[in-house]
Short mmCIF file of C-alpha atoms in Angstrom, two decimals:
data_model
loop_
_atom_site.label_atom_id
_atom_site.label_comp_id
_atom_site.label_asym_id
_atom_site.label_seq_id
_atom_site.Cartn_x
_atom_site.Cartn_y
_atom_site.Cartn_z
CA ARG X 211 5.50 -189.50 156.87
CA ARG X 212 5.63 -188.15 160.48
CA TYR X 213 4.92 -184.44 161.57
CA ALA X 214 6.71 -183.90 165.06
CA GLY X 215 4.91 -186.44 166.81
CA LEU X 216 1.90 -186.74 164.32
CA ASN X 217 1.94 -189.72 161.92
CA ALA X 218 0.54 -189.74 158.75
CA GLY X 219 -2.47 -192.01 160.06
CA LYS X 220 -3.21 -189.56 163.03
CA VAL X 221 -3.42 -186.60 160.79
CA ARG X 222 -5.73 -188.80 158.34
CA SER X 223 -8.18 -189.40 161.02
CA MET X 224 -8.20 -185.60 161.96
CA VAL X 225 -8.90 -184.61 158.79
CA GLY X 226 -10.76 -187.60 157.35
CA VAL X 227 -9.12 -187.93 153.76
CA ARG X 228 -5.38 -189.06 152.77
CA LEU X 229 -2.61 -187.07 152.86
CA ILE X 230 -1.35 -185.74 149.68
CA GLY X 231 2.10 -186.21 148.66
CA ARG X 232 4.63 -183.93 147.82
CA GLY X 233 4.62 -185.05 144.15
CA GLU X 234 0.80 -184.90 143.57
CA ARG X 235 0.69 -180.90 144.78
CA GLU X 236 -0.61 -178.79 142.02
CA ALA X 237 2.16 -176.95 140.49
CA GLU X 238 0.25 -173.58 140.81
CA ARG X 239 -2.83 -172.37 142.54
CA PRO X 240 -5.33 -170.87 140.87
CA ARG X 241 -6.09 -167.23 141.74
CA THR X 242 -9.76 -167.44 142.71
CA GLY X 243 -11.23 -169.63 145.42
CA LYS X 244 -11.42 -173.24 145.39
CA GLU X 245 -12.92 -176.07 147.64
CA SER X 246 -10.06 -178.96 148.37
CA SER X 247 -10.90 -182.18 150.08
CA GLU X 248 -7.08 -182.91 149.82
CA PRO X 249 -4.88 -181.46 152.59
CA GLU X 250 -1.68 -179.69 151.76
CA THR X 251 1.25 -178.53 153.38
CA PHE X 252 1.47 -174.75 154.31
CA PHE X 253 3.67 -172.37 156.17
CA LYS X 254 3.18 -169.42 158.31
CA LEU X 255 5.35 -167.08 160.58
CA VAL X 256 4.11 -167.24 164.20
CA ALA X 257 5.33 -165.27 167.46
CA VAL X 258 6.66 -167.58 170.78
CA GLU X 259 5.58 -166.59 173.70
CA PRO X 260 7.71 -166.76 177.14
CA ASP X 261 5.95 -169.79 178.05
CA GLY X 262 6.53 -171.61 174.87
CA ARG X 263 3.24 -171.15 173.31
CA HIS X 264 3.09 -170.08 169.69
CA VAL X 265 0.45 -167.34 168.73
CA SER X 266 -0.27 -164.96 165.63
CA ILE X 267 2.05 -162.08 165.29
CA PHE X 268 -0.77 -159.97 163.97
CA ASP X 269 -3.36 -160.59 167.16
CA GLY X 270 -1.04 -161.99 169.52
CA ARG X 271 -4.06 -164.36 170.65
CA THR X 272 -4.84 -166.89 168.04
CA GLU X 273 -2.77 -169.94 169.38
CA TYR X 274 -0.87 -172.73 167.08
CA ALA X 275 -0.68 -175.92 168.79
CA ILE X 276 0.51 -179.11 167.45
CA GLY X 277 -2.59 -181.39 166.55
CA VAL X 278 -5.03 -178.50 167.62
CA PRO X 279 -7.38 -177.66 164.45
CA LEU X 280 -8.25 -174.24 163.34
CA SER X 281 -11.06 -173.25 161.09
CA GLN X 282 -12.52 -169.94 160.04
CA GLU X 283 -14.93 -169.32 156.96
CA VAL X 284 -12.64 -167.98 154.12
CA ARG X 285 -14.21 -164.43 152.44
CA ALA X 286 -12.83 -162.46 149.86
CA GLY X 287 -11.49 -159.17 150.53
CA HIS X 288 -9.13 -160.03 153.42
CA LYS X 289 -12.50 -160.67 155.38
CA GLY X 290 -12.07 -164.05 156.66
CA GLY X 291 -9.82 -167.20 156.46
CA LEU X 292 -6.47 -168.24 157.87
CA TYR X 293 -3.75 -167.03 156.17
CA VAL X 294 -0.60 -168.90 155.32
CA CYS X 295 1.90 -169.51 152.48
CA GLN X 296 2.27 -172.38 150.15
CA SER X 297 6.18 -172.18 150.17
CA VAL X 298 9.00 -170.95 152.47
CA LEU X 299 9.96 -168.51 149.84
CA ASP X 300 6.29 -167.05 149.49
CA LEU X 301 6.40 -166.69 153.41
CA LEU X 302 9.73 -164.41 153.13
CA LYS X 303 8.32 -162.29 150.29
CA LEU X 304 5.37 -161.42 152.74
CA GLY X 305 5.08 -157.63 153.65
CA PRO X 306 4.41 -155.27 154.82
CA LEU X 307 3.31 -156.45 158.05
CA PRO X 308 0.81 -154.43 159.57
CA SER X 309 2.22 -151.63 161.91
CA THR X 310 -0.30 -152.51 164.58
CA SER X 311 0.76 -156.07 164.77
CA LYS X 312 0.96 -157.36 168.21
CA LYS X 313 3.99 -159.40 168.46
CA LEU X 314 6.59 -157.85 166.10
CA ASP X 315 9.27 -157.76 168.94
CA ALA X 316 8.83 -161.26 170.16
CA PRO X 317 10.57 -164.36 169.09
CA TRP X 318 9.23 -165.90 165.93
CA ALA X 319 8.97 -169.40 164.59
CA VAL X 320 7.98 -171.05 161.46
CA VAL X 321 4.81 -173.57 161.49
CA ARG X 322 4.37 -175.94 159.08
CA LEU X 323 0.54 -176.81 158.80
CA VAL X 324 -1.66 -179.35 157.00
CA GLY X 325 -4.66 -177.32 155.61
CA TRP X 326 -7.90 -178.25 153.53
CA GLY X 327 -11.38 -176.99 152.74
CA GLN X 328 -12.25 -173.56 150.90
CA THR X 329 -8.96 -171.58 150.00
CA LEU X 330 -8.31 -168.39 148.28
CA ARG X 331 -5.18 -166.78 146.67
CA TYR X 332 -3.88 -163.25 147.04
CA ASP X 333 -0.85 -162.47 144.81
CA LEU X 334 0.70 -159.82 146.46
CA ALA X 335 2.62 -156.99 145.22
CA SER X 336 6.05 -157.78 146.54
CA GLY X 337 5.99 -160.68 144.42
CA GLY X 338 4.88 -163.48 146.61
CA ALA X 339 1.40 -164.78 147.33
CA LYS X 340 -0.29 -165.86 150.38
CA LEU X 341 -3.63 -168.01 150.84
CA ALA X 342 -6.79 -167.72 152.71
CA VAL X 343 -7.47 -171.42 154.21
CA GLU X 344 -10.62 -172.61 155.89
CA ASN X 345 -9.07 -175.27 157.95
CA LEU X 346 -5.55 -175.97 159.30
CA ILE X 347 -3.73 -178.39 161.65
CA PRO X 348 0.02 -177.20 163.02
CA VAL X 349 2.19 -180.10 162.55
CA SER X 350 5.59 -178.77 163.58
CA PHE X 351 7.76 -175.66 164.18
CA VAL X 352 11.21 -174.12 163.60
CA ALA X 353 12.83 -171.55 165.34
CA PHE X 354 12.81 -168.37 163.04
CA PRO X 355 16.59 -167.05 163.10
CA GLY X 356 16.62 -163.38 164.83
CA ASP X 357 18.86 -161.90 162.35
CA ALA X 358 16.27 -163.03 159.51
CA ARG X 359 13.38 -161.68 161.83
CA ASP X 360 15.50 -158.09 161.92
CA ARG X 361 15.92 -158.21 157.91
CA PHE X 362 12.23 -159.25 157.28
CA LEU X 363 10.84 -156.33 159.66
CA ALA X 364 13.75 -153.94 157.88
CA ARG X 365 12.09 -154.90 154.38
CA SER X 366 8.45 -154.24 155.93
CA LEU X 367 9.28 -150.88 157.21
CA ARG X 368 11.23 -149.86 153.79
CA GLN X 369 7.96 -151.06 151.77
CA GLN X 370 5.73 -149.06 154.45
CA ALA X 371 7.98 -145.98 153.69
CA SER X 372 7.70 -146.28 150.11
CA ALA X 373 4.12 -147.09 149.80
CA ARG X 374 3.50 -143.71 152.06
CA GLU X 375 5.83 -141.68 149.73
CA ALA X 376 4.22 -143.24 146.77
CA ARG X 377 0.50 -142.19 147.95
CA GLU X 378 1.94 -138.76 148.96
CA GLY X 379 3.76 -138.07 145.50
CA GLY X 380 1.16 -139.80 143.35
CA PHE X 381 3.83 -142.59 142.37
CA SER X 382 2.72 -144.26 139.11
CA GLY X 383 5.65 -146.74 138.40
CA ALA X 384 6.64 -149.93 139.37
CA SER X 385 4.94 -151.11 143.15
CA PRO X 386 6.85 -149.76 145.92
CA LEU X 387 6.11 -153.03 147.81
CA ARG X 388 7.91 -155.30 145.21
CA LEU X 389 11.38 -156.22 146.73
CA THR X 390 14.44 -154.86 145.47
CA HIS X 391 17.23 -156.82 144.31
CA GLU X 392 19.31 -156.53 147.50
CA GLU X 393 16.18 -157.57 149.50
CA MET X 394 15.62 -160.75 147.39
CA GLU X 395 19.57 -161.68 147.55
CA GLU X 396 18.64 -161.61 151.70
CA VAL X 397 15.42 -163.55 151.22
CA PHE X 398 17.16 -166.28 149.23
CA GLU X 399 19.79 -166.37 151.94
CA ASP X 400 17.54 -166.67 154.59
CA TRP X 401 15.39 -169.42 152.40
CA ARG X 402 18.50 -171.54 152.07
CA GLU X 403 19.05 -171.27 156.25
CA LEU X 404 15.23 -172.02 156.81
CA MET X 405 15.23 -175.07 154.24
CA GLU X 406 18.21 -176.52 156.09
CA LEU X 407 16.28 -176.11 159.55
CA LEU X 408 12.94 -177.40 157.88
CA ARG X 409 15.04 -180.75 156.80
CA THR X 410 16.66 -181.30 160.30
CA ASP X 411 13.30 -180.93 161.87
#
């Protein structure tokens, strides 16, 4: 298997263990922290700088470059770790993005990464999940379509507004962050497009 210029042997030499095959992945992640020496595939949305570099949408500084490892200690309560999703579908169900994110207006890309070490799963009220992972290596990028980014941001703004209204009105029903039926239809439409892009990458 090749990862945009990185072959499996190269990745193995970086992480010191064998790559796990798609059929060997666990069907479902535990909701607590775990330690894994087996590298697995993850996905993340990143911003694309005018010079072609890929950086964190949130802080605008952390750079993601093919073959360059990143590490951060995983700590509970969103206090540490590198945040990724286990599937493209979960990636599209993330939200809302922090309003203080530095690169909301930049072009975006999806980075495919190999990750290992300590992981911690967070189930999200939107219906998706994200993981804090200790070690990551970016292996490929595909452009995130601009119309999909606009829909993602519109969902994020709606979630923020609904959460604000719920706080002010003492809302006690279903989570205002959960995606609506119409939003889920958008998510699946964008998921199909991204899967095609990832297959041809």
